[in-house]
Tab-separated table of C-alpha atoms in Angstrom:
chain	number	residue	atom	x	y	z
A	1	UNK	CA	0.000	0.000	0.000
A	2	UNK	CA	1.372	3.400	-1.024
A	3	UNK	CA	1.867	5.950	1.747
A	4	UNK	CA	-0.100	9.012	0.556
A	5	UNK	CA	1.087	11.265	3.377
A	6	UNK	CA	2.603	14.519	2.106
A	7	UNK	CA	6.246	15.127	2.993
A	8	UNK	CA	6.792	17.563	5.834
A	9	UNK	CA	8.332	20.988	5.310
A	10	UNK	CA	9.305	23.925	7.512
A	11	UNK	CA	6.403	25.910	5.997
A	12	UNK	CA	3.839	23.195	6.731
A	13	UNK	CA	5.188	23.143	10.299
A	14	UNK	CA	4.290	26.817	10.679
A	15	UNK	CA	7.474	28.692	9.711
A	16	UNK	CA	7.454	30.487	6.357
A	17	UNK	CA	11.002	31.608	5.478
A	18	UNK	CA	9.871	33.238	2.224
A	19	UNK	CA	7.304	35.326	4.106
A	20	UNK	CA	10.012	36.340	6.577
A	21	UNK	CA	12.285	37.456	3.743
A	22	UNK	CA	9.458	39.495	2.197
A	23	UNK	CA	8.857	41.086	5.598
A	24	UNK	CA	12.519	42.105	5.874
A	25	UNK	CA	12.346	43.729	2.447
A	26	UNK	CA	9.138	45.560	3.407
A	27	UNK	CA	10.687	47.202	6.482
A	28	UNK	CA	14.047	48.164	4.940
A	29	UNK	CA	13.007	51.708	4.008
A	30	UNK	CA	11.827	52.535	7.545
A	31	UNK	CA	14.973	51.054	9.068
A	32	UNK	CA	17.270	52.920	6.681
A	33	UNK	CA	15.739	56.263	7.721
A	34	UNK	CA	17.375	55.807	11.137
A	35	UNK	CA	20.886	55.251	9.766
A	36	UNK	CA	23.729	57.746	9.992
A	37	UNK	CA	27.188	57.671	8.410
A	38	UNK	CA	28.358	55.685	11.436
A	39	UNK	CA	26.438	52.616	10.229
A	40	UNK	CA	28.642	50.410	8.045
A	41	UNK	CA	26.867	48.417	5.337
A	42	UNK	CA	28.569	45.159	4.341
A	43	UNK	CA	26.636	42.668	2.232
A	44	UNK	CA	26.704	39.223	3.789
A	45	UNK	CA	27.810	40.394	7.239
A	46	UNK	CA	26.392	38.286	10.061
A	47	UNK	CA	26.790	41.147	12.534
A	48	UNK	CA	25.694	44.786	12.514
A	49	UNK	CA	28.599	47.221	12.127
A	50	UNK	CA	28.858	50.659	13.702
A	51	UNK	CA	31.718	53.177	13.841
A	52	UNK	CA	32.543	54.587	17.267
A	53	UNK	CA	32.134	58.390	17.081
A	54	UNK	CA	35.391	60.349	17.234
A	55	UNK	CA	33.761	62.738	19.726
A	56	UNK	CA	33.215	60.020	22.355
A	57	UNK	CA	35.718	61.509	24.819
A	58	UNK	CA	39.176	60.561	26.074
A	59	UNK	CA	37.997	57.378	27.802
A	60	UNK	CA	34.777	56.303	26.043
A	61	UNK	CA	32.633	53.767	27.902
A	62	UNK	CA	29.875	51.819	26.160
A	63	UNK	CA	26.571	51.701	28.055
A	64	UNK	CA	24.007	49.014	27.223
A	65	UNK	CA	20.458	48.144	28.198
A	66	UNK	CA	17.899	45.478	27.354
A	67	UNK	CA	14.184	45.621	28.080
A	68	UNK	CA	10.740	44.847	26.700
A	69	UNK	CA	7.249	46.314	26.719
A	70	UNK	CA	5.525	43.793	28.986
A	71	UNK	CA	1.793	43.105	29.041
A	72	UNK	CA	0.995	46.416	27.358
A	73	UNK	CA	1.315	44.239	24.243
A	74	UNK	CA	-1.867	42.384	25.217
A	75	UNK	CA	-3.855	45.626	25.150
A	76	UNK	CA	-2.238	46.589	21.843
A	77	UNK	CA	-3.449	43.281	20.405
A	78	UNK	CA	-6.921	43.652	21.916
A	79	UNK	CA	-7.319	47.192	20.561
A	80	UNK	CA	-5.613	46.492	17.237
A	81	UNK	CA	-3.016	49.258	17.647
A	82	UNK	CA	0.576	48.132	17.098
A	83	UNK	CA	2.705	51.116	16.017
A	84	UNK	CA	2.930	52.704	19.478
A	85	UNK	CA	4.503	49.686	21.216
A	86	UNK	CA	7.509	49.943	18.892
A	87	UNK	CA	8.182	53.411	20.291
A	88	UNK	CA	7.703	51.991	23.800
A	89	UNK	CA	10.362	49.378	23.126
A	90	UNK	CA	12.949	51.967	22.150
A	91	UNK	CA	12.006	54.309	24.995
A	92	UNK	CA	12.331	51.713	27.753
A	93	UNK	CA	15.924	51.029	26.740
A	94	UNK	CA	17.101	54.472	25.662
A	95	UNK	CA	15.781	56.225	28.779
A	96	UNK	CA	17.779	53.806	30.940
A	97	UNK	CA	21.116	54.509	29.251
A	98	UNK	CA	20.409	58.250	29.345
A	99	UNK	CA	20.403	57.993	33.149
A	100	UNK	CA	24.096	57.092	33.078
A	101	UNK	CA	24.797	60.142	30.933
A	102	UNK	CA	25.223	58.123	27.733
A	103	UNK	CA	24.502	59.440	24.268
A	104	UNK	CA	22.449	56.838	22.326
A	105	UNK	CA	24.292	55.222	19.410
A	106	UNK	CA	22.356	52.242	18.111
A	107	UNK	CA	19.463	49.878	18.771
A	108	UNK	CA	18.572	46.272	17.949
A	109	UNK	CA	15.243	44.500	18.288
A	110	UNK	CA	13.950	40.954	18.740
A	111	UNK	CA	10.414	40.056	17.713
A	112	UNK	CA	8.989	36.641	18.610
A	113	UNK	CA	5.602	35.546	17.261
A	114	UNK	CA	3.350	32.544	16.794
A	115	UNK	CA	2.755	33.388	13.151
A	116	UNK	CA	4.295	36.169	11.102
A	117	UNK	CA	1.529	38.697	10.451
A	118	UNK	CA	3.191	41.160	8.031
A	119	UNK	CA	0.771	44.061	8.504
A	120	UNK	CA	0.932	43.861	12.298
A	121	UNK	CA	4.712	43.507	12.518
A	122	UNK	CA	5.321	46.201	9.893
A	123	UNK	CA	3.450	48.597	12.195
A	124	UNK	CA	5.600	47.451	15.115
A	125	UNK	CA	8.836	48.051	13.186
A	126	UNK	CA	7.591	51.432	11.932
A	127	UNK	CA	7.171	52.331	15.600
A	128	UNK	CA	10.643	51.060	16.461
A	129	UNK	CA	12.132	53.106	13.618
A	130	UNK	CA	10.231	56.209	14.713
A	131	UNK	CA	11.422	55.651	18.282
A	132	UNK	CA	15.020	55.444	17.083
A	133	UNK	CA	14.612	58.711	15.194
A	134	UNK	CA	13.213	60.364	18.329
A	135	UNK	CA	16.077	58.904	20.373
A	136	UNK	CA	18.766	59.955	17.919
A	137	UNK	CA	20.076	56.433	17.360
A	138	UNK	CA	20.326	53.977	14.462
A	139	UNK	CA	18.320	50.767	14.161
A	140	UNK	CA	21.137	48.536	12.929
A	141	UNK	CA	19.857	45.002	13.431
A	142	UNK	CA	17.046	42.745	14.499
A	143	UNK	CA	15.623	39.245	14.578
A	144	UNK	CA	12.102	38.045	13.859
A	145	UNK	CA	11.453	34.549	15.215
A	146	UNK	CA	8.324	32.712	14.080
A	147	UNK	CA	7.656	30.044	16.738
A	148	UNK	CA	4.382	28.137	16.360
A	149	UNK	CA	3.619	26.167	19.501
A	150	UNK	CA	5.654	28.528	21.653
A	151	UNK	CA	3.213	31.397	21.047
A	152	UNK	CA	-0.421	31.506	19.971
A	153	UNK	CA	-1.028	32.483	16.355
A	154	UNK	CA	-1.800	36.163	17.062
A	155	UNK	CA	0.694	36.614	19.906
A	156	UNK	CA	4.012	38.405	19.703
A	157	UNK	CA	6.629	39.617	22.164
A	158	UNK	CA	9.287	42.294	21.874
A	159	UNK	CA	12.764	42.800	23.292
A	160	UNK	CA	15.113	45.664	22.596
A	161	UNK	CA	18.819	46.321	23.041
A	162	UNK	CA	20.310	49.818	23.193
A	163	UNK	CA	23.939	50.926	23.232
A	164	UNK	CA	25.259	54.400	23.987
A	165	UNK	CA	28.550	56.009	24.926
A	166	UNK	CA	29.758	58.291	27.708
A	167	UNK	CA	33.202	59.565	28.652
A	168	UNK	CA	34.289	57.737	31.818
A	169	UNK	CA	34.698	60.959	33.801
A	170	UNK	CA	31.092	61.919	33.005
A	171	UNK	CA	29.384	58.709	34.159
A	172	UNK	CA	26.423	59.496	36.427
A	173	UNK	CA	25.882	57.118	39.352
A	174	UNK	CA	24.478	59.320	42.131
A	175	UNK	CA	27.579	58.977	44.308
A	176	UNK	CA	27.974	62.772	44.554
A	177	UNK	CA	24.430	63.385	45.827
A	178	UNK	CA	24.435	65.358	49.098
A	179	UNK	CA	22.020	66.730	51.669
A	180	UNK	CA	20.174	69.764	50.279
A	181	UNK	CA	20.319	68.731	46.612
A	182	UNK	CA	17.194	69.380	44.546
A	183	UNK	CA	14.982	66.992	42.554
A	184	UNK	CA	13.611	68.144	39.187
A	185	UNK	CA	11.096	65.993	37.351
A	186	UNK	CA	10.045	65.959	33.705
A	187	UNK	CA	6.475	64.941	32.810
A	188	UNK	CA	5.676	61.476	31.509
A	189	UNK	CA	3.320	60.903	28.597
A	190	UNK	CA	1.131	58.624	30.716
A	191	UNK	CA	1.563	55.115	32.089
A	192	UNK	CA	4.585	54.533	29.821
A	193	UNK	CA	5.191	50.745	29.841
A	194	UNK	CA	4.856	49.695	33.475
A	195	UNK	CA	2.058	48.394	35.649
A	196	UNK	CA	-0.044	47.000	32.814
A	197	UNK	CA	-0.838	43.737	34.584
A	198	UNK	CA	-2.656	45.918	37.135
A	199	UNK	CA	-4.032	48.342	34.534
A	200	UNK	CA	-5.649	45.439	32.637
A	201	UNK	CA	-7.511	44.423	35.811
A	202	UNK	CA	-9.202	47.836	35.946
A	203	UNK	CA	-9.586	49.018	32.358
A	204	UNK	CA	-11.917	46.559	30.663
A	205	UNK	CA	-14.769	46.707	28.174
A	206	UNK	CA	-16.262	50.168	27.702
A	207	UNK	CA	-13.777	51.770	30.125
A	208	UNK	CA	-10.840	50.388	28.122
A	209	UNK	CA	-12.263	51.647	24.839
A	210	UNK	CA	-12.968	55.069	26.341
A	211	UNK	CA	-9.374	55.528	27.511
A	212	UNK	CA	-7.635	53.430	24.839
A	213	UNK	CA	-5.685	56.371	23.424
A	214	UNK	CA	-4.335	57.362	26.848
A	215	UNK	CA	-3.556	53.778	27.825
A	216	UNK	CA	-1.622	53.047	24.625
A	217	UNK	CA	0.124	56.420	24.446
A	218	UNK	CA	3.807	55.604	23.830
A	219	UNK	CA	6.506	56.098	26.443
A	220	UNK	CA	8.212	59.462	26.119
A	221	UNK	CA	11.814	59.382	24.924
A	222	UNK	CA	13.950	61.944	26.776
A	223	UNK	CA	17.092	62.156	24.623
A	224	UNK	CA	16.620	65.801	23.658
A	225	UNK	CA	15.868	66.914	27.206
A	226	UNK	CA	18.585	64.876	28.953
A	227	UNK	CA	21.341	65.683	26.457
A	228	UNK	CA	20.334	69.348	26.609
A	229	UNK	CA	20.370	69.485	30.399
A	230	UNK	CA	23.723	67.682	30.600
A	231	UNK	CA	25.273	70.208	28.226
A	232	UNK	CA	24.030	73.104	30.375
A	233	UNK	CA	23.737	71.948	33.981
A	234	UNK	CA	25.972	69.996	36.363
A	235	UNK	CA	23.829	66.951	37.183
A	236	UNK	CA	24.538	64.510	40.028
A	237	UNK	CA	22.075	61.778	39.123
A	238	UNK	CA	19.208	60.836	36.826
A	239	UNK	CA	16.443	58.279	37.410
A	240	UNK	CA	14.049	56.730	34.891
A	241	UNK	CA	10.788	56.121	36.764
A	242	UNK	CA	9.658	52.643	35.680
A	243	UNK	CA	8.733	49.463	37.580
A	244	UNK	CA	9.227	49.962	41.307
A	245	UNK	CA	8.764	53.676	40.715
A	246	UNK	CA	9.458	56.007	43.642
A	247	UNK	CA	10.358	53.303	46.158
A	248	UNK	CA	12.810	51.465	43.934
A	249	UNK	CA	13.945	53.154	40.713
A	250	UNK	CA	14.203	56.670	42.162
A	251	UNK	CA	16.154	55.609	45.243
A	252	UNK	CA	18.502	53.319	43.291
A	253	UNK	CA	21.098	56.091	42.949
A	254	UNK	CA	20.840	57.414	46.524
A	255	UNK	CA	23.867	57.089	48.874
A	256	UNK	CA	23.330	55.563	52.322
A	257	UNK	CA	22.002	57.826	55.069
A	258	UNK	CA	20.116	60.091	52.659
A	259	UNK	CA	16.468	60.302	51.689
A	260	UNK	CA	14.430	61.916	48.916
A	261	UNK	CA	11.778	64.159	50.485
A	262	UNK	CA	9.130	64.604	47.782
A	263	UNK	CA	6.197	66.998	47.627
A	264	UNK	CA	3.647	65.002	45.629
A	265	UNK	CA	1.491	68.104	45.116
A	266	UNK	CA	4.264	69.829	43.136
A	267	UNK	CA	3.174	68.411	39.775
A	268	UNK	CA	-0.081	67.627	37.993
A	269	UNK	CA	-1.151	63.984	37.736
A	270	UNK	CA	-2.749	62.926	34.437
A	271	UNK	CA	-6.449	62.155	34.825
A	272	UNK	CA	-5.977	58.537	33.779
A	273	UNK	CA	-3.939	57.840	36.954
A	274	UNK	CA	-6.753	59.221	39.109
A	275	UNK	CA	-9.333	57.078	37.309
A	276	UNK	CA	-7.177	53.964	37.731
A	277	UNK	CA	-6.734	54.607	41.452
A	278	UNK	CA	-10.422	55.347	41.998
A	279	UNK	CA	-11.816	52.434	39.976
A	280	UNK	CA	-9.262	49.978	41.328
A	281	UNK	CA	-9.413	51.249	44.919
A	282	UNK	CA	-5.618	51.371	44.934
A	283	UNK	CA	-3.726	52.920	47.847
A	284	UNK	CA	-1.401	55.897	47.409
A	285	UNK	CA	1.557	53.761	48.422
A	286	UNK	CA	0.749	51.127	45.783
A	287	UNK	CA	0.283	53.773	43.086
A	288	UNK	CA	3.677	55.344	43.807
A	289	UNK	CA	5.322	51.939	44.054
A	290	UNK	CA	3.966	50.813	40.671
A	291	UNK	CA	3.470	53.865	38.429
A	292	UNK	CA	5.402	56.981	37.409
A	293	UNK	CA	2.425	59.153	38.470
A	294	UNK	CA	3.097	61.694	35.743
A	295	UNK	CA	6.896	61.993	36.080
A	296	UNK	CA	9.163	60.041	33.720
A	297	UNK	CA	12.671	61.338	34.424
A	298	UNK	CA	14.126	62.879	37.597
A	299	UNK	CA	17.332	64.943	37.809
A	300	UNK	CA	19.238	65.562	41.043
A	301	UNK	CA	21.201	68.835	41.078
A	302	UNK	CA	22.958	71.149	43.530
A	303	UNK	CA	20.723	74.093	44.575
A	304	UNK	CA	23.088	76.491	42.769
A	305	UNK	CA	22.309	74.688	39.482
A	306	UNK	CA	18.542	75.124	39.811
A	307	UNK	CA	18.464	78.550	38.159
A	308	UNK	CA	20.507	77.326	35.203
A	309	UNK	CA	18.177	74.331	34.817
A	310	UNK	CA	15.084	76.540	34.926
A	311	UNK	CA	16.544	78.812	32.255
A	312	UNK	CA	17.159	75.806	30.013
A	313	UNK	CA	13.605	74.541	30.469
A	314	UNK	CA	12.172	77.989	29.791
A	315	UNK	CA	14.307	78.435	26.684
A	316	UNK	CA	13.340	75.026	25.287
A	317	UNK	CA	9.693	75.266	26.429
A	318	UNK	CA	10.077	72.101	28.507
A	319	UNK	CA	7.629	71.498	31.343
A	320	UNK	CA	9.205	70.520	34.665
A	321	UNK	CA	8.500	70.254	38.382
A	322	UNK	CA	10.747	70.998	41.362
A	323	UNK	CA	9.719	67.899	43.286
A	324	UNK	CA	11.656	68.025	46.520
A	325	UNK	CA	15.079	67.740	48.080
A	326	UNK	CA	17.602	65.395	49.655
A	327	UNK	CA	17.463	65.098	53.443
A	328	UNK	CA	19.336	62.956	55.982
A	329	UNK	CA	17.417	59.880	57.119
A	330	UNK	CA	18.663	56.569	58.468
A	331	UNK	CA	15.499	54.484	58.122
A	332	UNK	CA	13.835	55.667	54.902
A	333	UNK	CA	15.034	56.217	51.333
A	334	UNK	CA	11.982	58.193	50.237
A	335	UNK	CA	9.306	60.266	51.970
A	336	UNK	CA	6.244	61.008	49.852
A	337	UNK	CA	4.283	63.957	51.203
A	338	UNK	CA	0.677	64.248	50.010
A	339	UNK	CA	-0.560	66.799	52.548
A	340	UNK	CA	1.222	68.806	55.205
A	341	UNK	CA	2.239	66.422	57.961
A	342	UNK	CA	1.237	63.377	55.914
A	343	UNK	CA	3.850	61.108	54.358
A	344	UNK	CA	4.091	57.560	53.035
């Protein structure tokens, strides 16, 4: 008896190499828009090539970061909006290396999916390319992995990798922070890319659709602001307010025996944070432990630098908030003051 079973192939197993090649061709134009003269093009190269800038300082140090977007991707899939999460991916990595004082150089991405959906993933890559343009870096490489069985057909996940450079003498680590120093915060664009496992518990159905635009608003990229401040002001430390927020990420750079004393009424909170807290019955402490609460980047400066910083923000029409100061404290790393005499 003749065996009529068709021979197996990679395509019949769920991986279409030809479709992947067509996808790469389709995104080339968007990727190329991010390239500078520092990107070296060599046909057949298995690695991305990039020329170290001559202006990198006397002792250039490479700074790297890797991160993803988290469960915000589930809401992007549910709402059918995929271009914003590409910007999120770039932002989550670039903002981290900015905190060390690094100038962004290049970015790479990794996309994993159950089935390659060209229209969806083209939107994602368009977002990544736009994010790189906003960050001032080149998108020089990436990988798209089609993995049926590992992911459901419509699922995808993202990971990003950013590299920047800073002169060794200019590395920011918070070690010079002293009592009396001032905290200056720059506004976030919304939730950014943290806390979405909690957000998805609250924003469902009609409420999700009503606030979809705010919920999916991409993470702000702070390259212009941070590079501008660093060229004008002597900065002691920078924090990117992400997961862990004010109790973890902000205090990461703080020397022992010191505490950030923050006036939480010193900046406006976006309405969507208030709705989340009200609908979810979430405590103040949990909100400030999970979310950025309207502040995405925090600078720590000497009081004498405050005037220079304010002049820069005024000149560049950048919104900011003087959030608080550094005080001595043995037990706490952060004091969040909501009303006079009330702290968490």
